[in-house]
XYZ file of C-alpha atoms in Angstrom:
636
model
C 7.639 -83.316 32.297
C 7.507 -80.219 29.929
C 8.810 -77.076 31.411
C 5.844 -74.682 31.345
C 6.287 -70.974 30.702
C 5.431 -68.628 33.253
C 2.923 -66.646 31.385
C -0.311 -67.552 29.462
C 1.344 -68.162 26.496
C 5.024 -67.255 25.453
C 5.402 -67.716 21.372
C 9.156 -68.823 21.953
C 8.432 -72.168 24.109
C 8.180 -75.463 22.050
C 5.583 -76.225 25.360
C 3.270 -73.964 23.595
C 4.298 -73.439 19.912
C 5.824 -76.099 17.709
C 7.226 -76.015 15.536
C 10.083 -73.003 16.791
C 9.160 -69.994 14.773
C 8.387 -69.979 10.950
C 6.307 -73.334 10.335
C 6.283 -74.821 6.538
C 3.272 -75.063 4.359
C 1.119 -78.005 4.943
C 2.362 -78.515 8.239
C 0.333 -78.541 11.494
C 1.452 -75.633 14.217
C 0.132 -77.003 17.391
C -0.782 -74.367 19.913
C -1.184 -74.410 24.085
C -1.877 -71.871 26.815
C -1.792 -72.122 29.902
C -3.751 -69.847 32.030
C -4.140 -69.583 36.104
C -6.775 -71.766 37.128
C -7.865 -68.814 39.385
C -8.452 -66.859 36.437
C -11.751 -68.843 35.838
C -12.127 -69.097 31.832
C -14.440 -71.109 30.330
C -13.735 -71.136 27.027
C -10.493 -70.153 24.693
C -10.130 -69.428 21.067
C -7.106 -69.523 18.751
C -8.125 -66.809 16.179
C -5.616 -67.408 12.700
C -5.589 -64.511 9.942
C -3.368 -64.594 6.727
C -2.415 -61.738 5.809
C -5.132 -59.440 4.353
C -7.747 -61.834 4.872
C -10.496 -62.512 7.379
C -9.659 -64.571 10.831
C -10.541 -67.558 11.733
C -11.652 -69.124 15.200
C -10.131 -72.629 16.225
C -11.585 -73.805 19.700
C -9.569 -74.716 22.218
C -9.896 -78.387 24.162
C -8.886 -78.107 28.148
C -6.578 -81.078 28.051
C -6.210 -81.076 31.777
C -4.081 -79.888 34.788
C -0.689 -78.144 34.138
C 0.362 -77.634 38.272
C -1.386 -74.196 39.175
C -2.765 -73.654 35.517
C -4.994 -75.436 33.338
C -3.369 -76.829 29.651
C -5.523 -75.509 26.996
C -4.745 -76.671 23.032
C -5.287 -76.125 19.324
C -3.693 -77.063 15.999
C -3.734 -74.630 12.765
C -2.094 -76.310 9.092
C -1.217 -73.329 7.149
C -2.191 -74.328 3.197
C 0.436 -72.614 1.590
C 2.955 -69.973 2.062
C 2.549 -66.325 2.966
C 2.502 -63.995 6.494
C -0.338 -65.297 9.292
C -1.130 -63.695 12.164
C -2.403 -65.280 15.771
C -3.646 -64.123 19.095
C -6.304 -66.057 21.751
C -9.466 -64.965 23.044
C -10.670 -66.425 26.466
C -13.974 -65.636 27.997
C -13.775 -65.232 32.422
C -16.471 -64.122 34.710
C -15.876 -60.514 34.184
C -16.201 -60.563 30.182
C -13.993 -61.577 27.350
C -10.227 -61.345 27.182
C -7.405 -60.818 24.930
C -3.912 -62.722 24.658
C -1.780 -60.420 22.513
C 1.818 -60.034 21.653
C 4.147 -58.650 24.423
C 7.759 -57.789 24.977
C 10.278 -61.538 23.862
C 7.312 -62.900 22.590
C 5.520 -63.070 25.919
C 1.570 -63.059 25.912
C 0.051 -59.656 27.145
C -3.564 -59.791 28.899
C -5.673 -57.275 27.345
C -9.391 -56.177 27.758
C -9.268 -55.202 23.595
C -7.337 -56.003 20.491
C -3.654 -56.066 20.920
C -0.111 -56.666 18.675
C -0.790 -60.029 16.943
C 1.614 -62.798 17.029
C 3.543 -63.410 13.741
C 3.697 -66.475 11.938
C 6.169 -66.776 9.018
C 4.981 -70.007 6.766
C 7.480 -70.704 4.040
C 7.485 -73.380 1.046
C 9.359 -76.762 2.715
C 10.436 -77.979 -1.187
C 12.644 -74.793 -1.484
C 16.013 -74.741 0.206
C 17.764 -71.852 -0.112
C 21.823 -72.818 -1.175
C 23.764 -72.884 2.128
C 27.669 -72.251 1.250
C 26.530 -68.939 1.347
C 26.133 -68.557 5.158
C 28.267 -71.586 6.358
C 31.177 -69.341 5.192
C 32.768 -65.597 5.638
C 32.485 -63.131 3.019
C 34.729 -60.436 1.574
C 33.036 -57.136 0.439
C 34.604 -55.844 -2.431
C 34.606 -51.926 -3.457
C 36.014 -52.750 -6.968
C 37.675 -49.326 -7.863
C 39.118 -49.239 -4.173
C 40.471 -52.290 -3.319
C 43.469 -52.981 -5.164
C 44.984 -51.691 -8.627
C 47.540 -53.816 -10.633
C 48.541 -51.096 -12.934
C 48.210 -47.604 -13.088
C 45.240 -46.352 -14.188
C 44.651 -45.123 -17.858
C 42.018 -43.514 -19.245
C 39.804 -46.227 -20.881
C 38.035 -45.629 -24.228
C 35.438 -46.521 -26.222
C 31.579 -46.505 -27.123
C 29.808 -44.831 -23.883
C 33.157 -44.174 -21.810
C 33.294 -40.326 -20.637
C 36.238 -38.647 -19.569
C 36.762 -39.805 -15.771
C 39.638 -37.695 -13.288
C 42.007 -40.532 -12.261
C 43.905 -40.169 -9.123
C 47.689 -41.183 -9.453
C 48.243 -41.452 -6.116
C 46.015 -44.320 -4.001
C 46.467 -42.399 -0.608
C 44.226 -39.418 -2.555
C 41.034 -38.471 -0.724
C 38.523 -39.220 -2.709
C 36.621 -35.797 -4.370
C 33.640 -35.006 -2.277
C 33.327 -31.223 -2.881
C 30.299 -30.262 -5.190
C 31.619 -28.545 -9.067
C 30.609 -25.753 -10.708
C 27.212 -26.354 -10.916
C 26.504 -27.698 -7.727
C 26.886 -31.605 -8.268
C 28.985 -33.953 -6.900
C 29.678 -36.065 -10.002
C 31.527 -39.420 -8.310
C 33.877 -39.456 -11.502
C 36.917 -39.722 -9.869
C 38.664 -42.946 -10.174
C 41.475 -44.675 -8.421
C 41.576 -47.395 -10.786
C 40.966 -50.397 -8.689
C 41.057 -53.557 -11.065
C 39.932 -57.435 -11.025
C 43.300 -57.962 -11.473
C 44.154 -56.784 -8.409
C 41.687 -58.250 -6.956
C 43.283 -61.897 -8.475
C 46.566 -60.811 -6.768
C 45.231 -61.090 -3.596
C 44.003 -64.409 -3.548
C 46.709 -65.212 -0.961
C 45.283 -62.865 1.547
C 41.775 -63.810 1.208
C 43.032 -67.494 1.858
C 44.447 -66.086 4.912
C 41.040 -64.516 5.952
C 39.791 -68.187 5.303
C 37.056 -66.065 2.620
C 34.645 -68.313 0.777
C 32.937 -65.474 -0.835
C 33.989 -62.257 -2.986
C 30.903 -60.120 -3.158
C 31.784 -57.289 -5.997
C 29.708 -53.752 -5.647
C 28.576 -53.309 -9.755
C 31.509 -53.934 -11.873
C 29.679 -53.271 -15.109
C 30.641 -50.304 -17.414
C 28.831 -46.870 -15.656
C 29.814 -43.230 -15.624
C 30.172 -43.210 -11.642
C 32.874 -44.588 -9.739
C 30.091 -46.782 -7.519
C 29.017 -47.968 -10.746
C 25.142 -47.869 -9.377
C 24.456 -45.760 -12.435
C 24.671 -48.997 -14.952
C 26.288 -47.945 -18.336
C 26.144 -51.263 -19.698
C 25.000 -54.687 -17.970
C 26.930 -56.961 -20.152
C 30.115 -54.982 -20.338
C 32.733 -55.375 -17.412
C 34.365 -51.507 -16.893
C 37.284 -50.897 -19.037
C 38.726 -48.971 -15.942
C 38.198 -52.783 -14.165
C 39.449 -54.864 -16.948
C 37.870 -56.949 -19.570
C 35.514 -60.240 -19.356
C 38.583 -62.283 -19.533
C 40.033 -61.316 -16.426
C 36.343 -61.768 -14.760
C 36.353 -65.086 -16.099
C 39.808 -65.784 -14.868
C 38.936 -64.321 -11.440
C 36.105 -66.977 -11.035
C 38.313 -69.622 -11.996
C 40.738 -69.251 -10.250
C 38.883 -68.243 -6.753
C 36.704 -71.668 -7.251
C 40.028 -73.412 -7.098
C 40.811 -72.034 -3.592
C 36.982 -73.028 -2.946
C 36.132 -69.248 -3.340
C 32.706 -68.301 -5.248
C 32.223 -64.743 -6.632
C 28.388 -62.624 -5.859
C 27.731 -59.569 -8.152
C 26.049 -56.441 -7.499
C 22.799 -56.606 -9.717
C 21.205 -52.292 -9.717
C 17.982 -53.855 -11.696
C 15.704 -50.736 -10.154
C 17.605 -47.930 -12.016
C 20.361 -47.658 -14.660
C 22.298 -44.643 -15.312
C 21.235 -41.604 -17.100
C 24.780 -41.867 -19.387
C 23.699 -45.416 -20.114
C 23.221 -47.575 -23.367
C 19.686 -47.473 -22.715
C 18.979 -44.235 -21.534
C 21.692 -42.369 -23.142
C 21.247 -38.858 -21.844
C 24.220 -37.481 -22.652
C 24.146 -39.698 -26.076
C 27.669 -41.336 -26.004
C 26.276 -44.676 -27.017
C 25.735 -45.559 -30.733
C 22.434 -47.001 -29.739
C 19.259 -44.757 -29.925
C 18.007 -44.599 -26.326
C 15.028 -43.770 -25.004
C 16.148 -40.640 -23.789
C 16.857 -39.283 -27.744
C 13.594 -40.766 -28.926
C 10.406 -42.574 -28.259
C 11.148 -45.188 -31.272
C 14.228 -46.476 -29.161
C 13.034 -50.003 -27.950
C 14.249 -49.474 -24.724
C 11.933 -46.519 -24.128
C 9.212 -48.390 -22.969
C 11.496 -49.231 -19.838
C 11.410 -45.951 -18.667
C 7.737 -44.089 -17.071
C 7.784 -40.285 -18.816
C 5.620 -37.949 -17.372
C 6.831 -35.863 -19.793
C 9.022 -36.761 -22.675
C 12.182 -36.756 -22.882
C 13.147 -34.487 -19.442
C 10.508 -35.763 -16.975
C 11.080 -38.968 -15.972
C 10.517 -41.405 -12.800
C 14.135 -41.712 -10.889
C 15.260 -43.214 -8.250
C 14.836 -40.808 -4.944
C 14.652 -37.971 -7.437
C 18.239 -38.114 -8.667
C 17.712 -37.622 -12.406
C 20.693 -39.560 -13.107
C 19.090 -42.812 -11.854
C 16.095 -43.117 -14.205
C 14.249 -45.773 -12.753
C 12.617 -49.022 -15.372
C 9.426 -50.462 -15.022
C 10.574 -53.806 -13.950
C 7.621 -55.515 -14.558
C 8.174 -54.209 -18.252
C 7.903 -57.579 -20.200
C 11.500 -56.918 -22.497
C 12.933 -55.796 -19.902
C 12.788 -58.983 -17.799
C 13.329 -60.987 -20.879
C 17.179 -58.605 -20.710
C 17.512 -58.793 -17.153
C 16.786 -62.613 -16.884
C 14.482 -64.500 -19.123
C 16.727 -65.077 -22.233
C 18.707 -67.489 -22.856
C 21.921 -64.671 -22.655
C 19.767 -62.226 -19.963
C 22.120 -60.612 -17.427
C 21.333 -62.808 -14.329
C 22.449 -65.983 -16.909
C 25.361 -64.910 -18.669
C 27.476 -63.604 -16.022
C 26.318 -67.056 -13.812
C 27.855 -68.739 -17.028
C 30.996 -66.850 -17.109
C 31.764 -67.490 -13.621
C 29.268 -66.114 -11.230
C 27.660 -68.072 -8.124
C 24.770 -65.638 -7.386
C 23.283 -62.124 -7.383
C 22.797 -59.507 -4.669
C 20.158 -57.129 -5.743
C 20.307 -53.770 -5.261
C 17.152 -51.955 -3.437
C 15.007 -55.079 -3.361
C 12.240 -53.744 -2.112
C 12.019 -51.669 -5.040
C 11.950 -54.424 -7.117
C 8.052 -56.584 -7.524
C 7.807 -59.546 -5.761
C 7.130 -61.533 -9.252
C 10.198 -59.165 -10.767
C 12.214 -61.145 -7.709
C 10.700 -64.407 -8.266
C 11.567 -65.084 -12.540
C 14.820 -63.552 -11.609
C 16.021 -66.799 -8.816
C 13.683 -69.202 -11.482
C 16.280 -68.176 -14.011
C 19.582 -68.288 -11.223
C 18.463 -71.781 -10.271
C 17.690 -72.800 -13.923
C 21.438 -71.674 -15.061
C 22.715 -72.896 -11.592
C 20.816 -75.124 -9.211
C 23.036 -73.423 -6.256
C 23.188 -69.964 -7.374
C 22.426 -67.231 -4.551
C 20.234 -64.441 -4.729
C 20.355 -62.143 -1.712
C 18.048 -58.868 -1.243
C 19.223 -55.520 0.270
C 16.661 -54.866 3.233
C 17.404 -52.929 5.811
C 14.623 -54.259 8.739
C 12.950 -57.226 9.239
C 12.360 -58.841 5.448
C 10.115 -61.322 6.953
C 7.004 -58.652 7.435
C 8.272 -55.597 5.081
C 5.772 -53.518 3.603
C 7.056 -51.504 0.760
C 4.863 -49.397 -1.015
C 1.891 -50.668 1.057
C 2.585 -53.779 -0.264
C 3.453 -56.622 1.646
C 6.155 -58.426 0.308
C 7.165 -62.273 -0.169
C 10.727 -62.822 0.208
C 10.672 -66.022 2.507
C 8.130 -67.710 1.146
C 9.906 -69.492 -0.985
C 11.480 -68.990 -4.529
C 12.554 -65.770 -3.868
C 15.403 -64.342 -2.077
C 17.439 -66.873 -0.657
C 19.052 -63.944 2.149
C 19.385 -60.553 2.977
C 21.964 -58.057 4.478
C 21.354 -58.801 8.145
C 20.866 -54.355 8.812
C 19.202 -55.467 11.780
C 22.355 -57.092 13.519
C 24.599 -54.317 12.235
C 22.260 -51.604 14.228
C 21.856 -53.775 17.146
C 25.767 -54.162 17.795
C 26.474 -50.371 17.203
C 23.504 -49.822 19.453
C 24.821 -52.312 22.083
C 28.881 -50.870 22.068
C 27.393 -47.544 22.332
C 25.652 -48.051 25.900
C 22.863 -50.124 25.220
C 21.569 -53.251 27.193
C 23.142 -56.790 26.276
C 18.604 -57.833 26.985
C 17.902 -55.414 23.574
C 20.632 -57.028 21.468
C 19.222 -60.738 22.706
C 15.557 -59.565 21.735
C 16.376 -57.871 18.265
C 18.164 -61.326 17.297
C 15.308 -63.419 19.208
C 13.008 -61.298 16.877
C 14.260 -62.614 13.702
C 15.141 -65.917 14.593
C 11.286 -66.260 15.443
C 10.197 -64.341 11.878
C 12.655 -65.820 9.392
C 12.535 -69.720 8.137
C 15.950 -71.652 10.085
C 17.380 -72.021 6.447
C 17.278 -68.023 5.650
C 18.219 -67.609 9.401
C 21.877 -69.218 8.925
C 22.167 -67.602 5.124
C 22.128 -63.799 6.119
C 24.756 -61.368 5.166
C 26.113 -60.591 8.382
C 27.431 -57.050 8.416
C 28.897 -54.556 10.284
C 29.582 -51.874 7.345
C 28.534 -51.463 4.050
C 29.761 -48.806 1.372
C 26.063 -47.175 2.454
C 27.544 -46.895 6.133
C 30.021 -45.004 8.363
C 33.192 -46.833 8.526
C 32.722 -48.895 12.022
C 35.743 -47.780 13.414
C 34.398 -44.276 13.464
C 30.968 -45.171 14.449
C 32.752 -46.941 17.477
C 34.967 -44.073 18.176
C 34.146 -40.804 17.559
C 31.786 -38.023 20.044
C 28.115 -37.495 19.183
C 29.822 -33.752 18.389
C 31.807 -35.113 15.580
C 28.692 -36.072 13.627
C 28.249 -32.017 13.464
C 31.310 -31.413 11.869
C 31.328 -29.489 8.651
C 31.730 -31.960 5.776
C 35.395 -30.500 5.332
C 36.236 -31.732 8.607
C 34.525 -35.236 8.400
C 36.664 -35.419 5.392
C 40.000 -35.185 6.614
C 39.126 -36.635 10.624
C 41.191 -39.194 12.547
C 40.221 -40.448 15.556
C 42.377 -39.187 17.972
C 44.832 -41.619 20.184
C 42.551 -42.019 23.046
C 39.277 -42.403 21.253
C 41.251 -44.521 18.507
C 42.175 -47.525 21.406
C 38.865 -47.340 22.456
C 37.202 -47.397 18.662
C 39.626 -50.627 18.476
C 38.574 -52.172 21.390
C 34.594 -52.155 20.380
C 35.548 -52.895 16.902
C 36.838 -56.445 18.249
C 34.172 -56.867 20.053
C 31.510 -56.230 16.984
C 33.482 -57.959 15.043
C 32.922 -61.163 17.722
C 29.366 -60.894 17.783
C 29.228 -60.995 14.107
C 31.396 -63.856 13.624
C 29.435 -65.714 16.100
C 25.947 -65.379 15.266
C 24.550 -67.769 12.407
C 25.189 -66.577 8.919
C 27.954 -65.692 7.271
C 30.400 -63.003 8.754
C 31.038 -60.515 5.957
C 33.843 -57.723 6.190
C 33.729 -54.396 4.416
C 37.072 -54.261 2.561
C 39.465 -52.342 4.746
C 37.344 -52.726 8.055
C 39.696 -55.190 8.926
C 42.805 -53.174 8.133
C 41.464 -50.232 10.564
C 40.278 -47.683 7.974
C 38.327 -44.923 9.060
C 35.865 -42.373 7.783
C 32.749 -40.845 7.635
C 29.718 -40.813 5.662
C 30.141 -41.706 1.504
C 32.492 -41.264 0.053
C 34.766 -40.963 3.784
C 33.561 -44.795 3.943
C 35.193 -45.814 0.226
C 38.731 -45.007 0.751
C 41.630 -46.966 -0.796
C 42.762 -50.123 0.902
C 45.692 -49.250 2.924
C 48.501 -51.530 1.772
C 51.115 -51.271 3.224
C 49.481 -49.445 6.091
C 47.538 -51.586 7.578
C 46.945 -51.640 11.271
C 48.558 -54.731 12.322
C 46.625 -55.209 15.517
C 43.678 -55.224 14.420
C 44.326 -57.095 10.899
C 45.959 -60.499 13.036
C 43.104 -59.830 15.251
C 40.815 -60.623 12.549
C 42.649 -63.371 11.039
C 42.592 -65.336 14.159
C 38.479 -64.518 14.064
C 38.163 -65.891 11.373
C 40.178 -69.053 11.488
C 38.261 -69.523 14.680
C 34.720 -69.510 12.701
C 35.863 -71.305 9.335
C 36.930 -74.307 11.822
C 34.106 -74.196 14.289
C 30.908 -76.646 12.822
C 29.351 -75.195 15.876
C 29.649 -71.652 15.305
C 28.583 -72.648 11.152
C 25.485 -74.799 12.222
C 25.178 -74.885 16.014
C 21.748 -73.603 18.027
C 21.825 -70.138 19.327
C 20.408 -69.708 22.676
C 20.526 -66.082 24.851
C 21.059 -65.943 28.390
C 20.595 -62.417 29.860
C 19.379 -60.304 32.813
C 22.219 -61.106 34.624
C 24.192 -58.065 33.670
C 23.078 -54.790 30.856
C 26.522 -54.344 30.015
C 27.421 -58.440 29.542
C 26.229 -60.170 26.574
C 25.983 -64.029 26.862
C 25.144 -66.336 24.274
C 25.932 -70.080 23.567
C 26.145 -72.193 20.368
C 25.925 -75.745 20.545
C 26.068 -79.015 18.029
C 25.719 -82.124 19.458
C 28.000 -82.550 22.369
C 29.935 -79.595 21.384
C 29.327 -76.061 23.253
C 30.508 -72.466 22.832
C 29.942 -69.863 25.139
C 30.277 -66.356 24.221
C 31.006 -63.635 26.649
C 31.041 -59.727 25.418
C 31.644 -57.254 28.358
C 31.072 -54.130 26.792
C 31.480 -51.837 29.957
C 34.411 -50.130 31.130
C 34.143 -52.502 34.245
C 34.914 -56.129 34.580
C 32.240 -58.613 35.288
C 31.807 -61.809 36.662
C 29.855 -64.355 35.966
C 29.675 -68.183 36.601
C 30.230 -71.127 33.436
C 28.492 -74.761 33.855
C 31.646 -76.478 32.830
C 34.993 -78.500 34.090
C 37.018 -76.700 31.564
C 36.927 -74.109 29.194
C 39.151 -72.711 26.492
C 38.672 -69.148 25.033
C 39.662 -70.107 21.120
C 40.669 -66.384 20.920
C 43.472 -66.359 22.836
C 43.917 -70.210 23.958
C 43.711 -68.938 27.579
C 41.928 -72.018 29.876
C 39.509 -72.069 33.007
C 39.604 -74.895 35.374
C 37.004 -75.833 37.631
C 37.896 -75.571 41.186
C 35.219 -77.122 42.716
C 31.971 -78.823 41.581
C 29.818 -75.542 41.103
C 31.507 -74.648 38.003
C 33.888 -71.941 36.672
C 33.864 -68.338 37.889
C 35.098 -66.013 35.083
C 36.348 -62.315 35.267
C 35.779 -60.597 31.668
C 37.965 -57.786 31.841
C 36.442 -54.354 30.515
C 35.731 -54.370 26.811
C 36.955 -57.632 26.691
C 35.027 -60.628 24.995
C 36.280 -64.578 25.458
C 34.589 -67.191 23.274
C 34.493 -70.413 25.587
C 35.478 -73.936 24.333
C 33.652 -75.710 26.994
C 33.897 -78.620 28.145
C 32.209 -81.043 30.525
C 29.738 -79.877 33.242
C 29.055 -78.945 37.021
C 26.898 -80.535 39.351
């Protein structure tokens, strides 16, 4: 006997929506509600509406008896991929009403129009490449991470004169110059070299993937200002050592992700060339240059389109026909050559900057060069329904990005440690689970800090004050002792969640080593060799051996069990026979709560629970204190 929801209609019950969230093209959805018998309808609707277009009405058949309500059902095959939209209509005694959208994806009686119900519809032929999310990811800061040499000024064609710090302890500069700017030309010399060196320790992280920020030649030490697209930095190394890196990372079973800035390139730039220190004639120096018709001039050569104003990020016109032919049609494009050399897949900077057909010939060309190669989109909500530019875009449909940086997780842990209820955290994942296709789903970037974020130690630890500090104090803060134990405390705890959750678990070089700071460039500090914090670096180590040998934490279900407790978080994975319950206790309280099993095993700390008598296993989580349960067996 099906188990039927409580409400009218609740979008996340297979007894009244199946498939489970986004549906495939050419598929039939199959719909039922179930309202009180009481209520008196005589007739219900399913009204369907792609996105843009006008609705359409799919009677309902009464199929019959359902206890206290009566079983009402319809079917909808969506013809192709794209962003529908569903409610019900249901006419009583006292005049029509509407089924619309509640809180968790519970139906909402309404006497007008209400929040529709989302259905996500994606192409079932395209599969995005899953060694992606079925392993944990290393977020590289090239210039910060690790330097095998000290650092020289490079030369050559388009190089400008850059301040180098000797010592790798230096803040980095963050005071404005004489005119007012903060340049970002200070370098610390990171290398890809380095980077090689340190194989060893990514091995002991268990990483699968190196994702780079830009490594190409740029004036900036973020290298978002792109110099030259098929020119590693000289500061980095050279395309040998790239080449080398790949290799040798593929024979650990490592693949390497680049930074792809495809919305902008830098004012000091082979194509632009502002400051005119390439030998090429840019479209800055005259309107011959063939690259100029990349760039939108409101008025020649000073008055330019730029990214968020900042004239030294002019942005192209992507949908510019040579320069998609550069960027990824041709046979030695940007997006193919550096898959060639080495390469596994692109993250792309600002996607939804970037057209939805600019997206699309980009992963045509990844998957033509490699049938596996990634392409992941920087979003920072929901990608399934994003509007940018009051355009709705097409990301899961299929063909063109293959993940995004999961933004949404990141904010809903930070929000959860800081005081908020375990119920939010379960709906904000719920949310997405029920919007994205299962394959995207289990591919996102997991994330708890990016170099666009506060360092999530600090986040964890520091006052609301603190964020008031002048900008010479953010720069040279510490978490004091007591808020520092407490910052490391939460940080294990997000740093659970994340490697729990489907997707893959990606750490922001140096989270895992305790480095703190503020707001950029407080978040891009030097890796502190040497000076790690020990605690928290074998913390992580034993994190992530637990999730690279857990198939159930990789590929397992997710199902959320709250309302038992705000402050207690409770989630289990399962595959097959095999079942993990996580427990996060986020208060400064402990909680108890009960476990269905015989036996249980936290894999954190190989502490076990025994059963002592057929109702199951009581559990204490101790204050800020999360266990993830190997369980075994269950109660009566």
């Amino acid at each position: 006997m099906k188990s039927i929801p409580e409400c009218l209609f609740h979008s996340r019950s297979l007894a009244c929506k199946k498939p489970y969230g986004a549906a495939p093209a050419g598929k039939k959805v199959e719909f039922a509600a179930y309202p009180r018998r009481e209520q008196g309808i005589s007739r219900m609707t399913l009204w369907v509406e792609e996105d843009g277009q006008q609705a359409e009405a799919y009677p309902m058949r009464w199929f019959g008896l359902a206890g206290a309500r009566d079983e009402y059902g319809a079917s909808f095959t969506p013809p192709h991929a794209g962003l529908y939209w569903y409610w019900f209509t249901f006419d009583t005694a006292d005049g029509p009403r509407f089924c619309a959208r509640g809180y968790g994806g519970r139906c909402e009686v309404l006497d007008s129009m209400g929040d529709r119900f989302q259905l996500t519809v994606y192409d079932p032929s395209y599969r995005p490449p899953r060694w992606f999310g079925e392993g944990i990811t290393y977020n590289i800061f090239p210039d910060r991470f690790c330097r095998d040499r000290d650092p020289v000024q490079p030369e050559g064609e388009g190089i400008a004169p850059r301040v180098l710090h000797e010592n790798w302890d230096d803040l980095p500069v963050y005071r404005p110059d004489e005119h007012g700017e903060i340049l970002n030309n200070d370098f610390f010399g990171g290398t890809l070299r380095g980077v090689l060196s340190k194989l060893d320790y990514f091995e002991s992280l268990h990483v699968r993937t190196l994702y780079f920020n830009p490594i190409f030649q740029a004036y900036s030490n973020h290298r978002y200002d792109t110099g030259d697209y098929k020119r590693i930095d000289p500061l980095l190394g050279n395309e040998e050592d790239f080449k080398t890196l790949c290799s040798e990372a593929a024979k650990r079973g490592m693949r390497v992700v680049l930074d792809g800035v495809f919305n902008h390139t830098g004012y000091d730039s082979r194509y632009f060339n502002g400051r005119g220190r390439y030998d090429s004639l840019g479209a800055h120096q005259s309107k011959d240059s063939p690259y100029c018709p990349w760039y939108e001039f409101s008025e020649w050569p000073d008055q330019y389109g730029s990214w968020w104003g900042i004239y030294t990020l002019p942005q192209v016109n992507e949908r510019n026909p040579d320069y998609q032919s550069f960027i990824f049609r041709d046979a030695d494009s940007v997006v193919r050559r550096w898959l060639r050399l080495g390469a596994s897949g692109w993250r792309l900077d600002v996607a939804d900057e970037l057209p939805d057909d600019f997206i699309a010939g980009l992963n045509v060309a990844a998957k033509q060069e490699k049938p596996d190669a990634l392409v992941i989109g920087e979003v920072w909500e929901d990608a399934s329904n994003k509007i940018a530019y009051s355009e709705r875009r097409r990301y899961f449909g299929g063909g063109e990005l293959d993940s995004v940086m999961n933004y949404p997780l990141r904010d809903a842990i930070l929000a959860y440690l800081n005081g908020g209820t375990a119920e939010h955290f379960a709906e904000t994942m719920e949310t997405l689970r029920e919007n994205y296709p299962r394959d995207v789903f289990y591919n996102l970037m997991n994330i708890i800090g990016t170099h666009d974020t506060a360092r999530a130690l600090t986040v964890l630890g520091v006052m609301s004050e603190d964020w008031k500090k002048s900008r010479d104090e953010r720069a040279h803060y510490e978490l004091p002792p007591d808020r520092l134990e407490t910052a490391k405390r939460r940080l294990r705890l997000a740093a659970v969640i994340q490697f729990t959750m489907p997707g893959s678990p990606t750490i922001y070089y140096g989270d895992e080593a305790g480095r703190q700071g503020f707001e950029d460039p407080f978040n891009r500090r030097t890796y502190p060799w040497g000076a790690e914090d020990r605690e928290i670096l074998a913390f992580y180590r034993r994190l992530c051996e637990v999730r690279a040998d857990s198939e159930t934490l990789i590929r397992g279900e997710l199902r959320f069990d709250t309302g038992e407790n705000d402050a207690l978080l409770r989630y289990e994975r399962t595959l097959g026979r095999s079942r993990i319950i996580v427990l996060v206790n986020r208060s400064r309280q402990e909680v108890r709560t009960g476990v269905n099993a015989l036996y249980a095993l936290d894999l954190l700390t190989q502490r076990e629970f025994d059963c002592e008598d057929s109702s199951g296993i009581e559990i204490t989580v101790p204050a800020e204190t999360a266990y993830l349960l190997q369980c075994f067996g269950s109660a009566e």
